[in-house]
PDB file of C-alpha atoms in Angstrom:
ATOM      1  CA  MET A1303       0.000   0.000   0.000  1.00 62.00           C
ATOM      2  CA  VAL A1304       1.230   3.474  -0.854  1.00 71.00           C
ATOM      3  CA  SER A1305       1.815   5.855   2.033  1.00 81.00           C
ATOM      4  CA  PHE A1306       0.351   9.352   2.061  1.00 87.00           C
ATOM      5  CA  ALA A1307       3.755  11.014   1.585  1.00 84.00           C
ATOM      6  CA  ALA A1308       4.627   8.712  -1.324  1.00 82.00           C
ATOM      7  CA  GLY A1309       1.295   9.494  -2.976  1.00 84.00           C
ATOM      8  CA  ILE A1310       1.886  13.234  -2.613  1.00 89.00           C
ATOM      9  CA  GLY A1311       5.383  12.790  -4.064  1.00 87.00           C
ATOM     10  CA  LEU A1312       3.895  10.903  -6.998  1.00 88.00           C
ATOM     11  CA  LEU A1313       1.367  13.679  -7.648  1.00 91.00           C
ATOM     12  CA  VAL A1314       4.096  16.340  -7.456  1.00 91.00           C
ATOM     13  CA  MET A1315       6.217  14.398  -9.959  1.00 92.00           C
ATOM     14  CA  MET A1316       3.244  14.047 -12.313  1.00 94.00           C
ATOM     15  CA  ALA A1317       2.513  17.779 -12.067  1.00 96.00           C
ATOM     16  CA  ALA A1318       6.152  18.653 -12.741  1.00 95.00           C
ATOM     17  CA  HIS A1319       6.222  16.306 -15.731  1.00 95.00           C
ATOM     18  CA  THR A1320       3.038  17.864 -17.095  1.00 97.00           C
ATOM     19  CA  VAL A1321       4.635  21.314 -16.872  1.00 96.00           C
ATOM     20  CA  ILE A1322       7.802  20.047 -18.596  1.00 95.00           C
ATOM     21  CA  ALA A1323       5.743  18.482 -21.387  1.00 95.00           C
ATOM     22  CA  ALA A1324       3.594  21.598 -21.882  1.00 94.00           C
ATOM     23  CA  VAL A1325       6.573  23.975 -21.957  1.00 94.00           C
ATOM     24  CA  ALA A1326       8.590  21.755 -24.303  1.00 93.00           C
ATOM     25  CA  THR A1327       5.615  21.332 -26.628  1.00 92.00           C
ATOM     26  CA  ARG A1328       5.070  25.093 -26.671  1.00 90.00           C
ATOM     27  CA  PHE A1329       8.760  25.692 -27.390  1.00 90.00           C
ATOM     28  CA  PHE A1330       8.728  23.275 -30.331  1.00 89.00           C
ATOM     29  CA  ARG A1331       5.475  24.681 -31.721  1.00 87.00           C
ATOM     30  CA  ILE A1332       6.768  28.267 -31.623  1.00 83.00           C
ATOM     31  CA  ARG A1333      10.327  27.694 -32.848  1.00 84.00           C
ATOM     32  CA  LEU A1334       9.861  25.031 -35.524  1.00 84.00           C
ATOM     33  CA  GLU A1335       8.293  26.295 -38.728  1.00 80.00           C
ATOM     34  CA  SER A1336       7.397  22.987 -40.354  1.00 82.00           C
ATOM     35  CA  THR A1337       4.080  21.201 -40.086  1.00 82.00           C
ATOM     36  CA  TRP A1338       5.300  17.889 -38.662  1.00 87.00           C
ATOM     37  CA  GLY A1339       8.410  19.137 -36.832  1.00 86.00           C
ATOM     38  CA  PRO A1340       6.795  20.084 -33.521  1.00 86.00           C
ATOM     39  CA  ALA A1341       4.849  16.821 -33.307  1.00 86.00           C
ATOM     40  CA  VAL A1342       7.890  14.684 -34.137  1.00 90.00           C
ATOM     41  CA  TYR A1343      10.147  16.492 -31.667  1.00 90.00           C
ATOM     42  CA  THR A1344       7.463  16.368 -28.982  1.00 89.00           C
ATOM     43  CA  VAL A1345       6.895  12.636 -29.402  1.00 90.00           C
ATOM     44  CA  LEU A1346      10.609  11.766 -29.603  1.00 92.00           C
ATOM     45  CA  LEU A1347      12.401  14.180 -27.252  1.00 93.00           C
ATOM     46  CA  VAL A1348       9.948  14.975 -24.465  1.00 94.00           C
ATOM     47  CA  PRO A1349       9.574  11.328 -23.324  1.00 95.00           C
ATOM     48  CA  VAL A1350      13.377  11.087 -23.050  1.00 95.00           C
ATOM     49  CA  ALA A1351      13.391  14.120 -20.742  1.00 94.00           C
ATOM     50  CA  LEU A1352      10.506  12.699 -18.709  1.00 94.00           C
ATOM     51  CA  VAL A1353      12.173   9.290 -18.312  1.00 93.00           C
ATOM     52  CA  ALA A1354      15.439  10.966 -17.259  1.00 94.00           C
ATOM     53  CA  SER A1355      13.552  13.110 -14.753  1.00 93.00           C
ATOM     54  CA  THR A1356      11.703  10.071 -13.417  1.00 90.00           C
ATOM     55  CA  LEU A1357      14.934   8.136 -12.967  1.00 89.00           C
ATOM     56  CA  PHE A1358      16.557  11.062 -11.180  1.00 91.00           C
ATOM     57  CA  LEU A1359      13.633  11.960  -8.921  1.00 87.00           C
ATOM     58  CA  SER A1360      12.547   8.448  -7.987  1.00 84.00           C
ATOM     59  CA  GLY A1361      15.938   6.744  -8.075  1.00 82.00           C
ATOM     60  CA  THR A1362      18.410   9.281  -6.760  1.00 81.00           C
ATOM     61  CA  LEU A1363      16.132  11.381  -4.567  1.00 79.00           C
ATOM     62  CA  GLY A1364      13.685   8.611  -3.636  1.00 76.00           C
ATOM     63  CA  ILE A1365      10.559  10.680  -4.344  1.00 78.00           C
ATOM     64  CA  GLY A1366       7.339   8.897  -5.298  1.00 75.00           C
ATOM     65  CA  ALA A1367       5.833   5.505  -4.716  1.00 73.00           C
ATOM     66  CA  ASP A1368       6.646   1.981  -5.823  1.00 76.00           C
ATOM     67  CA  LEU A1369       4.009   1.361  -8.481  1.00 77.00           C
ATOM     68  CA  GLY A1370       4.736  -2.339  -8.793  1.00 79.00           C
ATOM     69  CA  SER A1371       5.424  -2.501 -12.523  1.00 83.00           C
ATOM     70  CA  THR A1372       7.477  -0.711 -15.137  1.00 83.00           C
ATOM     71  CA  GLY A1373       4.468  -0.319 -17.414  1.00 87.00           C
ATOM     72  CA  MET A1374       2.456   1.478 -14.750  1.00 88.00           C
ATOM     73  CA  ALA A1375       5.394   3.766 -13.960  1.00 85.00           C
ATOM     74  CA  LEU A1376       5.814   4.672 -17.640  1.00 89.00           C
ATOM     75  CA  MET A1377       2.092   5.255 -18.011  1.00 92.00           C
ATOM     76  CA  LEU A1378       1.837   7.571 -14.988  1.00 91.00           C
ATOM     77  CA  MET A1379       5.193   9.338 -15.324  1.00 91.00           C
ATOM     78  CA  VAL A1380       5.567   9.667 -19.115  1.00 94.00           C
ATOM     79  CA  VAL A1381       2.434   8.955 -21.161  1.00 95.00           C
ATOM     80  CA  ALA A1382      -0.173  10.728 -19.007  1.00 96.00           C
ATOM     81  CA  PRO A1383       1.874  13.926 -18.446  1.00 95.00           C
ATOM     82  CA  LEU A1384       2.870  14.018 -22.129  1.00 95.00           C
ATOM     83  CA  ALA A1385      -0.747  13.726 -23.259  1.00 95.00           C
ATOM     84  CA  LEU A1386      -1.968  16.253 -20.691  1.00 95.00           C
ATOM     85  CA  GLY A1387       0.852  18.719 -21.427  1.00 94.00           C
ATOM     86  CA  TYR A1388       0.253  18.518 -25.171  1.00 92.00           C
ATOM     87  CA  THR A1389      -3.485  18.980 -24.632  1.00 93.00           C
ATOM     88  CA  ILE A1390      -2.910  22.024 -22.422  1.00 92.00           C
ATOM     89  CA  ASP A1391      -0.662  23.583 -25.056  1.00 90.00           C
ATOM     90  CA  VAL A1392      -2.968  22.889 -27.996  1.00 87.00           C
ATOM     91  CA  PHE A1393      -6.331  23.754 -26.428  1.00 91.00           C
ATOM     92  CA  TRP A1394      -5.523  26.295 -23.720  1.00 90.00           C
ATOM     93  CA  MET A1395      -2.579  28.355 -25.023  1.00 86.00           C
ATOM     94  CA  PRO A1396      -2.867  30.774 -27.976  1.00 84.00           C
ATOM     95  CA  HIS A1397      -1.871  29.528 -31.417  1.00 82.00           C
ATOM     96  CA  PRO A1398       1.866  29.962 -32.157  1.00 75.00           C
ATOM     97  CA  ASP A1399       1.076  32.300 -35.073  1.00 79.00           C
ATOM     98  CA  GLU A1400      -0.442  34.743 -32.579  1.00 81.00           C
ATOM     99  CA  VAL A1401       2.720  34.886 -30.439  1.00 73.00           C
ATOM    100  CA  GLU A1402       5.146  37.716 -31.176  1.00 80.00           C
ATOM    101  CA  LEU A1403       8.798  36.721 -30.971  1.00 72.00           C
ATOM    102  CA  PRO A1404      11.626  39.205 -30.397  1.00 79.00           C
ATOM    103  CA  GLU A1405      13.891  40.043 -33.315  1.00 81.00           C
ATOM    104  CA  ARG A1406      17.026  37.933 -33.595  1.00 77.00           C
ATOM    105  CA  ALA A1407      20.323  39.713 -33.152  1.00 76.00           C
ATOM    106  CA  ASP A1408      22.446  38.398 -36.017  1.00 72.00           C
ATOM    107  CA  GLY A1409      25.906  39.535 -35.366  1.00 59.00           C
TER     108      GLY A1409
END
């Protein structure tokens, strides 16, 4: 059975992973000018960052709960935050074409 503190740690990790996924998705959608680029980078690079964060937070720092299986850990720590972060970026944030970027200083 999961203790209260371990459950809170798990929820904090999931919230942090959702923020990482949303910010990374937003970054790729604003900076990449191709149609498929942001989706490909989001699907390939963000899970790597989430797995690395999971290994660091749960392994090194000991935060979170023992979920019993690798599949459940990947589902709760990578897939769910990635889907939620992408959904937040697509449906809640303004479209990237509406965002004004600063001029680049080429020099």
